Short mmCIF file of C-alpha atoms and ligand atoms in Angstrom, two decimals:
data_model
loop_
_atom_site.label_atom_id
_atom_site.label_comp_id
_atom_site.label_asym_id
_atom_site.label_seq_id
_atom_site.Cartn_x
_atom_site.Cartn_y
_atom_site.Cartn_z
CA MET B 1 -8.95 -9.25 24.88
CA ASN B 2 -7.61 -6.40 22.27
CA TRP B 3 -4.35 -7.68 21.68
CA LEU B 4 -5.20 -10.76 21.49
CA PHE B 5 -7.58 -9.57 18.67
CA HIS B 6 -3.69 -7.77 17.22
CA LEU B 7 -1.85 -10.75 17.78
CA GLY B 8 -4.14 -12.93 16.16
CA ARG B 9 -3.98 -10.82 12.58
CA TYR B 10 -0.58 -9.86 13.04
CA TRP B 11 -0.33 -13.93 12.94
CA MET B 12 -2.27 -13.83 9.94
CA PHE B 13 -0.29 -10.74 8.64
CA ILE B 14 3.20 -12.70 8.56
CA LYS B 15 1.98 -15.16 6.78
CA GLU B 16 0.48 -13.14 4.20
CA MET B 17 3.66 -11.55 3.80
CA LEU B 18 5.68 -14.80 3.55
CA SER B 19 4.14 -16.49 0.84
CA ARG B 20 5.42 -17.37 -1.86
CA PRO B 21 5.75 -14.17 -3.51
CA GLU B 22 4.14 -14.14 -7.66
CA LYS B 23 7.93 -12.35 -9.24
CA LEU B 24 10.63 -12.11 -8.11
CA SER B 25 12.16 -9.78 -10.25
CA ILE B 26 9.68 -7.26 -9.10
CA TYR B 27 11.13 -7.36 -4.64
CA TRP B 28 14.75 -7.36 -6.29
CA LYS B 29 14.39 -3.45 -7.13
CA GLN B 30 12.42 -2.52 -3.42
CA LEU B 31 15.03 -4.69 -1.45
CA LEU B 32 17.75 -2.41 -2.91
CA ARG B 33 15.82 0.52 -2.50
CA GLU B 34 15.28 -0.17 0.80
CA LEU B 35 19.12 -1.42 1.86
CA ASP B 36 20.37 1.85 0.64
CA ASN B 37 17.75 3.58 2.89
CA PHE B 38 17.96 1.58 6.23
CA GLY B 39 21.17 1.56 6.14
CA TYR B 40 22.78 4.43 4.31
CA GLY B 41 19.69 6.23 5.53
CA SER B 42 20.49 5.47 9.11
CA LEU B 43 24.05 5.86 9.52
CA GLY B 44 24.09 9.78 11.11
CA ILE B 45 21.94 9.08 13.53
CA VAL B 46 23.46 5.89 14.91
CA ALA B 47 26.92 7.35 14.63
CA LEU B 48 25.53 10.53 16.94
CA THR B 49 23.87 8.12 19.47
CA SER B 50 26.37 5.36 19.29
CA VAL B 51 29.52 8.03 20.14
CA PHE B 52 27.62 9.51 22.89
CA MET B 53 26.34 6.45 24.49
CA GLY B 54 29.93 5.07 24.77
CA ALA B 55 31.15 8.29 26.33
CA VAL B 56 28.14 8.72 28.70
CA ILE B 57 28.97 4.56 29.79
CA THR B 58 32.41 5.18 30.21
CA ILE B 59 32.34 8.02 32.38
CA GLN B 60 28.89 6.33 34.60
CA THR B 61 31.39 3.57 35.42
CA VAL B 62 34.51 5.15 36.33
CA TYR B 63 32.08 7.11 38.55
CA ASN B 64 30.57 4.29 39.73
CA LEU B 65 34.29 2.59 40.62
CA VAL B 66 34.83 3.44 44.17
CA ASN B 67 37.00 0.36 45.16
CA PRO B 68 41.06 0.95 44.51
CA LEU B 69 41.87 -2.40 44.62
CA VAL B 70 40.10 -2.58 41.04
CA PRO B 71 42.50 -1.66 38.00
CA MET B 72 40.95 0.69 36.03
CA SER B 73 41.45 -1.30 33.46
CA ALA B 74 38.29 -2.71 34.06
CA VAL B 75 36.36 0.57 32.57
CA GLY B 76 37.29 -0.53 29.29
CA ILE B 77 36.17 -4.38 30.24
CA VAL B 78 32.45 -3.20 31.59
CA ALA B 79 32.08 0.01 28.41
CA ARG B 80 33.00 -2.70 26.06
CA ASP B 81 30.92 -5.76 27.83
CA SER B 82 27.85 -3.33 28.25
CA ILE B 83 27.92 -2.05 24.80
CA ILE B 84 27.92 -4.77 22.83
CA LEU B 85 25.58 -6.80 24.95
CA GLU B 86 23.24 -4.46 25.65
CA PHE B 87 23.31 -0.58 24.23
CA SER B 88 24.58 -1.39 20.38
CA PRO B 89 22.09 -3.95 19.43
CA THR B 90 19.09 -2.43 22.15
CA MET B 91 19.36 1.09 22.12
CA MET B 92 20.12 1.39 18.15
CA SER B 93 17.09 -0.95 17.68
CA LEU B 94 14.55 1.88 19.87
CA VAL B 95 16.55 4.69 17.40
CA LEU B 96 15.33 2.99 14.55
CA ALA B 97 12.53 1.63 15.75
CA GLY B 98 11.35 5.26 15.87
CA LYS B 99 13.25 6.44 12.84
CA ILE B 100 12.42 3.34 10.46
CA GLY B 101 9.03 1.98 12.18
CA SER B 102 7.26 5.63 11.77
CA SER B 103 8.31 5.95 8.17
CA ILE B 104 7.20 2.23 7.13
CA ALA B 105 4.00 2.87 9.30
CA SER B 106 3.25 5.82 7.83
CA GLU B 107 4.81 5.28 4.05
CA ILE B 108 2.09 1.91 4.26
CA GLY B 109 -0.72 3.10 5.94
CA THR B 110 -0.37 6.11 3.42
CA MET B 111 -0.97 3.64 0.47
CA ARG B 112 -3.92 2.25 2.31
CA VAL B 113 -5.88 5.09 2.52
CA THR B 114 -5.21 6.27 -0.77
CA GLU B 115 -6.59 3.01 -2.41
CA GLN B 116 -2.96 2.09 -3.30
CA ILE B 117 -3.37 -0.53 -1.96
CA ASP B 118 -6.26 -1.71 -3.44
CA ALA B 119 -4.62 -0.71 -6.83
CA ILE B 120 -2.06 -3.49 -6.24
CA GLU B 121 -4.28 -5.99 -4.88
CA ILE B 122 -6.46 -5.66 -8.08
CA MET B 123 -2.89 -6.19 -10.07
CA GLY B 124 -3.08 -9.89 -8.22
CA ILE B 125 0.02 -9.11 -6.59
CA ASN B 126 -0.13 -10.24 -2.65
CA SER B 127 0.11 -6.36 -1.36
CA ALA B 128 1.01 -7.78 2.03
CA SER B 129 4.12 -9.38 1.19
CA TYR B 130 5.15 -7.32 -1.53
CA LEU B 131 5.30 -3.64 0.56
CA SER B 132 6.40 -5.53 3.81
CA LEU B 133 8.50 -8.17 2.78
CA PRO B 134 12.11 -6.34 1.22
CA LYS B 135 11.63 -4.05 4.48
CA VAL B 136 11.68 -6.94 6.61
CA VAL B 137 14.52 -8.80 4.83
CA ALA B 138 16.65 -5.68 3.64
CA ALA B 139 16.29 -4.64 7.39
CA ILE B 140 17.38 -8.38 8.31
CA LEU B 141 20.42 -7.36 6.09
CA ILE B 142 21.54 -4.50 7.45
CA PHE B 143 21.28 -4.07 11.18
CA PRO B 144 23.67 -6.10 12.15
CA PHE B 145 26.05 -3.77 9.99
CA VAL B 146 24.81 -1.08 11.38
CA VAL B 147 25.22 -2.49 14.98
CA ILE B 148 28.36 -3.37 14.67
CA ILE B 149 29.07 0.40 13.43
CA SER B 150 27.69 1.17 16.47
CA MET B 151 29.63 -1.31 18.61
CA PHE B 152 32.75 0.50 17.05
CA LEU B 153 32.11 4.10 18.06
CA GLY B 154 30.22 3.29 21.41
CA ILE B 155 33.25 2.11 22.87
CA PHE B 156 34.80 4.56 20.34
CA GLY B 157 33.39 7.89 22.06
CA GLY B 158 34.09 6.16 25.59
CA TRP B 159 37.43 6.62 24.87
CA ILE B 160 37.14 9.55 23.95
CA ALA B 161 35.35 11.28 26.67
CA GLY B 162 37.15 9.46 28.96
CA THR B 163 40.52 10.53 28.76
CA LEU B 164 39.12 14.31 27.20
CA ALA B 165 37.68 14.28 31.10
CA GLY B 166 41.12 12.77 32.01
CA VAL B 167 39.28 10.39 34.38
CA ILE B 168 40.89 7.13 32.56
CA SER B 169 44.39 7.42 30.68
CA SER B 170 44.68 6.01 27.20
CA ALA B 171 46.62 2.77 28.10
CA ASP B 172 44.01 1.27 31.20
CA TYR B 173 40.80 2.02 28.51
CA ILE B 174 42.84 0.35 25.32
CA ASN B 175 44.10 -2.72 27.40
CA GLY B 176 40.33 -2.77 29.07
CA ILE B 177 38.62 -3.45 25.94
CA GLN B 178 41.04 -5.89 24.71
CA ASP B 179 40.76 -8.08 28.40
CA SER B 180 39.09 -11.18 28.87
CA PHE B 181 37.09 -10.60 25.32
CA VAL B 182 34.05 -13.60 24.87
CA PRO B 183 33.39 -13.35 20.83
CA PHE B 184 30.17 -15.40 21.64
CA ASN B 185 28.73 -11.57 23.09
CA ILE B 186 28.63 -10.05 19.38
CA VAL B 187 27.10 -13.61 18.17
CA PHE B 188 24.43 -12.80 21.27
CA ALA B 189 24.42 -8.66 19.85
CA LEU B 190 23.41 -9.82 16.67
CA ILE B 191 20.91 -12.78 17.25
CA LYS B 192 19.13 -9.97 19.35
CA THR B 193 19.45 -7.54 16.47
CA VAL B 194 18.34 -9.89 13.95
CA THR B 195 15.02 -10.54 16.01
CA PHE B 196 14.73 -6.88 17.18
CA ALA B 197 15.06 -6.01 13.13
CA PHE B 198 12.37 -8.56 12.24
CA LEU B 199 9.73 -6.68 14.78
CA ILE B 200 10.32 -3.40 14.07
CA THR B 201 9.47 -4.13 10.56
CA SER B 202 6.90 -6.16 10.65
CA VAL B 203 4.93 -5.02 13.37
CA ALA B 204 5.55 -1.45 11.45
CA ALA B 205 4.44 -2.95 7.94
CA TYR B 206 1.44 -4.20 10.33
CA HIS B 207 -0.05 -1.15 11.88
CA GLY B 208 0.33 0.70 7.99
CA TYR B 209 -0.91 -1.74 6.15
CA HIS B 210 -4.28 -2.25 8.45
CA THR B 211 -4.94 1.48 8.78
CA GLU B 212 -8.48 2.64 8.24
CA GLY B 213 -9.73 6.33 7.31
CA GLY B 214 -7.52 9.41 6.72
CA ALA B 215 -4.63 10.89 7.92
CA LEU B 216 -5.01 11.24 11.02
CA GLU B 217 -5.31 7.84 10.99
CA VAL B 218 -2.13 7.54 9.33
CA GLY B 219 -0.69 8.93 12.38
CA GLN B 220 -1.89 6.91 14.40
CA SER B 221 -0.36 3.91 13.38
CA SER B 222 3.05 5.25 12.70
CA THR B 223 2.64 6.60 16.80
CA ASN B 224 1.30 2.35 17.27
CA ALA B 225 4.03 0.76 15.66
CA VAL B 226 6.66 3.34 17.24
CA VAL B 227 5.35 2.02 20.33
CA TYR B 228 4.20 -1.79 20.20
CA SER B 229 7.86 -2.15 18.58
CA SER B 230 9.16 -0.57 21.35
CA ILE B 231 7.76 -2.93 24.36
CA LEU B 232 8.05 -5.83 21.68
CA ILE B 233 11.88 -4.94 21.38
CA LEU B 234 12.32 -4.53 26.23
CA VAL B 235 10.06 -7.75 25.80
CA PHE B 236 11.95 -10.00 23.52
CA ASP B 237 15.14 -8.39 24.98
CA TYR B 238 14.36 -10.01 28.17
CA ILE B 239 13.81 -13.14 26.89
CA LEU B 240 16.68 -13.17 24.26
CA THR B 241 19.06 -12.87 27.74
CA GLN B 242 16.84 -15.75 29.89
CA LEU B 243 17.28 -17.66 27.08
CA ILE B 244 21.02 -17.56 25.71
CA LEU B 245 22.99 -16.06 28.93
CA THR B 246 21.91 -18.17 31.97
CA MET Y 1 -19.91 -9.68 -19.88
CA ILE Y 2 -20.77 -9.24 -16.64
CA GLU Y 3 -23.30 -10.88 -14.36
CA LEU Y 4 -24.12 -9.61 -10.74
CA ARG Y 5 -27.19 -11.72 -9.27
CA ASN Y 6 -28.45 -10.63 -5.90
CA ILE Y 7 -25.44 -8.64 -4.60
CA SER Y 8 -25.95 -7.89 -1.19
CA LYS Y 9 -23.25 -5.94 1.02
CA SER Y 10 -23.47 -4.39 4.15
CA PHE Y 11 -20.97 -2.70 6.41
CA SER Y 12 -21.20 -3.26 10.55
CA GLY Y 13 -25.13 -4.12 10.09
CA ARG Y 14 -25.58 -0.84 8.03
CA MET Y 15 -26.95 -2.43 4.17
CA ILE Y 16 -25.07 -0.60 1.40
CA LEU Y 17 -26.40 -2.52 -1.40
CA SER Y 18 -29.23 -5.20 -0.95
CA GLY Y 19 -30.24 -7.41 -4.05
CA VAL Y 20 -28.80 -6.13 -6.87
CA SER Y 21 -28.88 -8.03 -10.19
CA THR Y 22 -27.78 -6.90 -13.10
CA CYS Y 23 -26.02 -8.05 -16.41
CA PHE Y 24 -23.29 -5.55 -17.84
CA GLU Y 25 -22.17 -6.72 -21.81
CA LYS Y 26 -19.03 -6.76 -23.23
CA GLY Y 27 -17.82 -3.73 -26.07
CA HIS Y 28 -20.48 -1.77 -24.17
CA ILE Y 29 -20.39 0.71 -21.53
CA ASN Y 30 -22.17 0.47 -18.45
CA LEU Y 31 -22.88 3.07 -16.22
CA VAL Y 32 -23.60 3.17 -13.07
CA ILE Y 33 -25.46 6.13 -11.58
CA GLY Y 34 -26.46 7.09 -8.19
CA GLY Y 35 -26.37 10.12 -5.94
CA SER Y 36 -23.08 10.78 -3.14
CA GLY Y 37 -22.90 8.22 -1.08
CA SER Y 38 -25.48 5.47 -3.03
CA GLY Y 39 -22.81 2.91 -3.21
CA LYS Y 40 -21.31 3.31 -6.59
CA THR Y 41 -17.81 2.79 -5.92
CA VAL Y 42 -18.82 0.05 -2.63
CA LEU Y 43 -20.31 -1.91 -6.15
CA MET Y 44 -17.80 -1.71 -8.33
CA LYS Y 45 -15.04 -2.68 -5.78
CA CYS Y 46 -17.08 -5.63 -4.67
CA MET Y 47 -17.47 -6.75 -8.21
CA VAL Y 48 -13.29 -6.66 -9.01
CA GLY Y 49 -13.01 -8.62 -5.49
CA LEU Y 50 -11.61 -5.64 -3.39
CA VAL Y 51 -14.77 -5.96 -1.13
CA GLU Y 52 -16.53 -9.63 -0.30
CA ILE Y 53 -20.03 -9.10 -0.72
CA ASP Y 54 -22.11 -10.73 1.43
CA ASP Y 55 -24.24 -12.13 -0.31
CA GLY Y 56 -25.02 -12.98 -3.87
CA GLU Y 57 -23.57 -14.36 -7.18
CA LEU Y 58 -21.14 -12.78 -9.52
CA LEU Y 59 -19.93 -14.16 -13.07
CA TYR Y 60 -17.23 -12.94 -15.79
CA ASP Y 61 -18.36 -14.09 -18.70
CA LYS Y 62 -20.63 -16.96 -17.03
CA LYS Y 63 -17.36 -18.38 -15.20
CA MET Y 64 -17.96 -18.08 -11.54
CA PHE Y 65 -15.32 -15.23 -9.64
CA SER Y 66 -17.79 -14.76 -6.49
CA GLY Y 67 -16.41 -17.03 -3.51
CA LEU Y 68 -12.98 -17.98 -5.06
CA SER Y 69 -10.10 -17.44 -3.23
CA ARG Y 70 -6.96 -14.98 -4.08
CA ALA Y 71 -5.10 -18.05 -6.13
CA GLU Y 72 -8.13 -18.52 -8.48
CA ARG Y 73 -9.24 -15.51 -8.92
CA LYS Y 74 -5.21 -14.50 -10.69
CA PRO Y 75 -6.31 -15.79 -13.91
CA PHE Y 76 -9.23 -12.74 -14.23
CA ARG Y 77 -6.81 -10.21 -12.60
CA GLN Y 78 -4.31 -9.74 -15.89
CA GLU Y 79 -8.20 -9.01 -17.55
CA ILE Y 80 -9.36 -6.75 -15.38
CA GLY Y 81 -8.09 -2.35 -15.00
CA MET Y 82 -9.24 -0.34 -12.44
CA VAL Y 83 -9.36 3.81 -12.22
CA PHE Y 84 -10.12 4.50 -9.10
CA GLN Y 85 -12.26 7.56 -7.83
CA GLY Y 86 -9.01 9.18 -6.18
CA GLY Y 87 -6.33 7.87 -8.51
CA ALA Y 88 -4.54 5.71 -6.28
CA LEU Y 89 -1.22 6.65 -8.07
CA PHE Y 90 1.99 5.15 -6.58
CA ASP Y 91 3.52 7.94 -4.97
CA SER Y 92 7.18 6.63 -4.97
CA LEU Y 93 7.30 5.72 -8.74
CA THR Y 94 7.18 8.38 -11.64
CA VAL Y 95 4.10 8.61 -13.86
CA GLU Y 96 6.16 6.04 -16.53
CA GLN Y 97 6.83 3.49 -13.61
CA ASN Y 98 3.02 3.82 -12.16
CA VAL Y 99 1.93 2.83 -16.57
CA MET Y 100 4.47 0.33 -16.69
CA PHE Y 101 3.85 -1.35 -13.41
CA PRO Y 102 0.76 -3.68 -14.63
CA LEU Y 103 2.95 -4.21 -17.94
CA ASN Y 104 6.23 -5.46 -15.22
CA MET Y 105 4.32 -7.47 -13.77
CA PHE Y 106 1.85 -9.27 -16.50
CA THR Y 107 4.74 -9.10 -18.91
CA ASP Y 108 7.79 -10.06 -19.98
CA LEU Y 109 8.27 -7.36 -22.82
CA SER Y 110 11.56 -5.36 -23.24
CA ILE Y 111 11.83 -2.46 -21.73
CA GLN Y 112 11.55 -0.89 -24.28
CA ASP Y 113 8.73 -2.23 -26.42
CA LYS Y 114 6.90 -1.25 -22.27
CA ARG Y 115 7.82 2.34 -22.67
CA GLU Y 116 6.60 2.48 -25.79
CA ARG Y 117 3.26 1.36 -24.94
CA VAL Y 118 3.52 3.73 -21.98
CA ASN Y 119 3.94 6.36 -24.38
CA PHE Y 120 1.29 4.89 -26.64
CA CYS Y 121 -1.24 5.09 -23.46
CA LEU Y 122 -0.57 8.63 -22.50
CA LYS Y 123 -0.65 9.79 -25.50
CA ARG Y 124 -3.90 8.04 -25.40
CA VAL Y 125 -5.24 10.06 -22.49
CA ASN Y 126 -3.62 13.54 -24.02
CA LEU Y 127 -0.24 13.42 -21.51
CA GLU Y 128 2.75 14.32 -23.21
CA LYS Y 129 6.18 14.92 -21.70
CA VAL Y 130 5.33 14.09 -18.23
CA ASN Y 131 7.02 10.59 -17.82
CA GLN Y 132 9.29 11.95 -15.36
CA LEU Y 133 7.14 13.79 -13.14
CA SER Y 134 5.86 12.18 -10.25
CA PRO Y 135 2.15 11.77 -9.16
CA SER Y 136 2.79 15.14 -6.69
CA GLU Y 137 4.00 17.54 -9.61
CA LEU Y 138 1.15 16.59 -11.54
CA SER Y 139 -3.03 18.51 -11.24
CA GLY Y 140 -5.54 16.71 -10.29
CA GLY Y 141 -6.82 16.04 -13.80
CA MET Y 142 -3.82 14.43 -14.47
CA LYS Y 143 -3.74 12.02 -12.02
CA LYS Y 144 -6.85 10.79 -13.27
CA ARG Y 145 -5.49 10.20 -16.70
CA VAL Y 146 -2.75 9.22 -15.61
CA ALA Y 147 -5.01 6.43 -14.06
CA ILE Y 148 -6.65 5.64 -17.19
CA ALA Y 149 -3.39 4.58 -18.55
CA ARG Y 150 -2.26 2.41 -15.96
CA ALA Y 151 -5.35 1.18 -16.24
CA ILE Y 152 -5.71 0.57 -19.96
CA ALA Y 153 -1.76 -0.33 -20.09
CA PRO Y 154 -2.35 -4.44 -20.18
CA ASN Y 155 -4.83 -4.43 -22.25
CA PRO Y 156 -7.90 -5.76 -19.80
CA SER Y 157 -11.28 -7.21 -20.83
CA TYR Y 158 -12.91 -5.70 -17.89
CA LEU Y 159 -12.82 -1.58 -17.38
CA PHE Y 160 -13.51 -0.33 -14.23
CA CYS Y 161 -13.83 3.17 -13.68
CA ASP Y 162 -14.71 4.84 -10.77
CA GLU Y 163 -16.02 8.75 -11.16
CA PRO Y 164 -12.68 8.91 -14.39
CA ASN Y 165 -13.99 12.58 -15.15
CA SER Y 166 -14.74 14.39 -12.26
CA GLY Y 167 -12.37 16.73 -11.34
CA LEU Y 168 -11.75 17.93 -15.59
CA ASP Y 169 -12.66 20.68 -17.36
CA PRO Y 170 -16.08 20.13 -20.03
CA LYS Y 171 -12.78 19.39 -22.96
CA THR Y 172 -10.82 16.64 -21.61
CA SER Y 173 -13.96 15.10 -20.13
CA ILE Y 174 -14.76 14.84 -22.87
CA VAL Y 175 -11.66 13.31 -24.12
CA ILE Y 176 -11.94 10.88 -21.70
CA ASP Y 177 -15.50 9.78 -22.11
CA ASN Y 178 -14.45 9.40 -26.15
CA LEU Y 179 -11.05 7.38 -24.96
CA ILE Y 180 -13.22 4.72 -23.12
CA LYS Y 181 -16.11 4.80 -25.27
CA GLU Y 182 -13.44 3.72 -28.59
CA ILE Y 183 -11.35 1.25 -26.49
CA THR Y 184 -14.41 -0.39 -25.28
CA GLU Y 185 -15.47 -0.84 -29.13
CA GLU Y 186 -11.95 -1.49 -30.70
CA PHE Y 187 -11.18 -4.29 -28.25
CA ASN Y 188 -14.65 -5.37 -27.35
CA ILE Y 189 -13.93 -4.72 -23.32
CA THR Y 190 -16.49 -5.15 -20.75
CA THR Y 191 -16.80 -1.32 -19.39
CA ILE Y 192 -18.37 -0.08 -16.06
CA VAL Y 193 -18.30 3.49 -15.50
CA ASN Y 194 -19.74 4.93 -12.37
CA THR Y 195 -20.21 8.08 -13.04
CA HIS Y 196 -22.86 11.54 -11.75
CA ASP Y 197 -21.72 13.77 -15.02
CA MET Y 198 -24.93 14.42 -17.16
CA ASN Y 199 -22.83 15.13 -20.19
CA SER Y 200 -21.14 11.62 -20.16
CA VAL Y 201 -24.59 9.87 -19.53
CA LEU Y 202 -26.15 10.77 -22.60
CA GLU Y 203 -23.10 10.66 -24.19
CA ILE Y 204 -21.22 7.30 -24.11
CA GLY Y 205 -24.05 5.59 -21.92
CA ASP Y 206 -25.00 2.34 -23.63
CA LYS Y 207 -26.83 0.57 -20.70
CA ILE Y 208 -27.54 2.83 -17.38
CA ILE Y 209 -28.11 1.49 -14.18
CA PHE Y 210 -29.76 3.89 -11.35
CA LEU Y 211 -28.49 2.99 -7.97
CA HIS Y 212 -30.84 4.39 -4.95
CA GLN Y 213 -31.37 2.80 -1.61
CA GLY Y 214 -29.33 0.45 -1.91
CA LYS Y 215 -31.30 -1.06 -4.93
CA LYS Y 216 -31.43 -0.96 -8.41
CA TRP Y 217 -33.89 1.55 -8.73
CA TRP Y 218 -33.69 1.97 -12.87
CA GLU Y 219 -32.13 0.32 -15.37
CA GLY Y 220 -32.13 0.98 -19.34
CA THR Y 221 -30.33 2.65 -22.04
CA VAL Y 222 -30.19 6.68 -22.76
CA ASN Y 223 -33.49 7.13 -24.91
CA ASP Y 224 -35.03 5.15 -21.91
CA ILE Y 225 -33.77 7.68 -19.65
CA LEU Y 226 -35.44 10.68 -21.56
CA GLN Y 227 -38.37 8.56 -21.57
CA THR Y 228 -38.77 7.65 -18.03
CA ASP Y 229 -41.13 9.19 -15.95
CA ASN Y 230 -39.64 7.27 -12.49
CA GLN Y 231 -40.09 10.17 -10.25
CA GLU Y 232 -36.59 9.42 -8.34
CA LEU Y 233 -34.11 8.71 -11.85
CA ASN Y 234 -36.18 12.07 -12.68
CA ASP Y 235 -34.92 14.24 -9.27
CA PHE Y 236 -31.61 12.84 -9.39
CA ILE Y 237 -30.47 13.05 -13.37
CA PHE Y 238 -32.43 16.34 -14.42
CA ALA Y 239 -31.56 18.74 -11.16
CA SER Y 240 -29.77 20.96 -12.86
CA LYS Y 241 -31.69 23.98 -15.56
CA LEU Y 242 -29.92 22.72 -18.11
CA ALA Y 243 -30.93 19.14 -18.01
CA LYS Y 244 -34.47 19.99 -17.17
CA GLY Y 245 -34.24 21.96 -21.26
CA VAL Y 246 -32.82 18.63 -22.60
CA LYS Y 247 -34.83 16.22 -20.75
CA GLN Y 248 -37.66 19.22 -22.47
CA LYS Y 249 -36.41 19.14 -25.71
CA TYR Y 250 -35.65 15.64 -26.65
CA GLY Y 251 -38.42 13.58 -24.21
CA LYS Y 252 -41.77 12.96 -23.37
CA ASN Y 253 -43.36 15.67 -21.65
N1 ATP O 301 -14.95 0.25 4.01
C1 ATP O 301 -16.73 1.16 4.80
N2 ATP O 301 -16.65 1.31 5.44
C2 ATP O 301 -18.00 1.27 6.20
N3 ATP O 301 -18.81 2.01 5.18
C3 ATP O 301 -18.25 1.99 3.64
C4 ATP O 301 -17.10 1.83 3.72
N4 ATP O 301 -17.43 1.92 2.44
C5 ATP O 301 -18.04 2.56 2.13
N5 ATP O 301 -18.97 3.15 3.26
C6 ATP O 301 -20.48 3.23 3.06
O1 ATP O 301 -20.95 3.15 1.71
C7 ATP O 301 -21.70 4.26 1.08
C8 ATP O 301 -21.67 3.98 -0.05
O2 ATP O 301 -20.34 4.83 -0.42
P1 ATP O 301 -19.65 4.75 -1.64
O3 ATP O 301 -18.05 4.86 -1.04
O4 ATP O 301 -20.02 3.19 -2.82
O5 ATP O 301 -20.61 5.57 -1.86
P2 ATP O 301 -20.25 6.54 -3.92
O6 ATP O 301 -21.83 5.65 -4.45
O7 ATP O 301 -19.42 5.93 -4.17
O8 ATP O 301 -20.68 8.13 -3.44
P3 ATP O 301 -19.65 9.12 -4.14
O9 ATP O 301 -20.53 9.80 -5.34
O10 ATP O 301 -19.41 10.06 -3.40
O11 ATP O 301 -18.30 8.98 -4.76
C9 ATP O 301 -21.52 5.01 2.09
O12 ATP O 301 -22.05 5.67 2.65
C10 ATP O 301 -20.06 4.82 2.86
O13 ATP O 301 -20.71 5.66 4.39
MG1 MG O 302 -17.43 6.39 -5.35
#
């Protein structure tokens, strides 16, 4: 019943984290730092993965489209919808879980094993909240922008790859991505993104916060943070899709 | 004044402290000595509430401290300064920001006033021109001294130092000892120092308690230590030739 233990302790951690901060001004600086860190800091990897992801989706869709009765512009529709609904929010979150989740867990874990968290506690600061809340809030605020950028770049990557490979004409692709667009899909994608942002940062902070031991355990916490937040992303992806899209 | 009544603590069934009672006076330096692993750090963490005690009572100036919730302990927090054994400096902050941290938390001073206070505290621990360095750029002894500066910055009424001069050269070690003594007397602080530095014991110890096998094995003053015939304490303190010489010269037998 190990997972029940973690679930309970995670719940307590979240409650602790959300309890009223003692001095808002000290949170503000942290928040700005994390916004910069998570947003600007992850643009590179997000841009790169998004373009390739869009390219692969487009080429595969063309490859799978064997029926001559379906117009080529359908490729644009399929690529756009799968990028917006699934690939940008979910895959980018998985990428960010690896990048940001592991760094949060090792940062907080190191602070735990070097007694920096004790030093914060001794001053009467709620360390769970002080260390995690700015990260969680920053991720919730900035991930949607990152994911929207990823959507644009993914669709752009599809266009480049499709036309470069000569499997679809520029006009077909552009017609496709404008065809029967459902704005709610964006809303749904952002709901998922915000949920994932919360999961990645809070799970990582939880694992870091409860590190016990030394450098070796910090590494383990960091691995656990990535593993568990990735699993949770996929589980919640399914739950939210089931709840909202059916 | 900090009073301990029958403090006990065990970790997963292993008894670390059992029935420790004593009283640490204000304006004095109270030393806790004992071998490595004897529970000095655990005792100190119990006293400041980082580790919850299993049994017993803790009083700060007659006010009950043990058993309180985090919120109820808040008023004590401003009054407590602690130097951790490993320094526990915040890696992501500069030296200046480290020392300023408790000031940001507890005071509404202007940035100039805070800077002044930071410089004052750094100067007292013999550190200058390091304000903008990060902890990773400091030597072990410098880290210790920054940690001391951070602990004294908000003018605490209770100062806890876990081996403040381990890893320092003898000269700096004396500077730190004297600093702790000065501020303790100047501001009438209740100071508790964990140490196994013989020099500190003889130089600044007003009251000394000796932990052994999880118990308070012995308690007394520096003079008492020179006279004691407690076997374990003698074995611990006067282990080296030099210390034996001191004992032969000033103590009995
Ligand atoms: N969180 C913990 N969980 C389990 N055991 C612990 C914990 N903290 C300390 N101990 C145990 O308590 C004992 C006393 O440790 P403590 O750190 O207080 O020793 P110390 O007197 O400070 O030693 P040193 O002089 O080496 O710093 C050790 O045996 C240690 O293994
Ligand atoms: Mg210790």
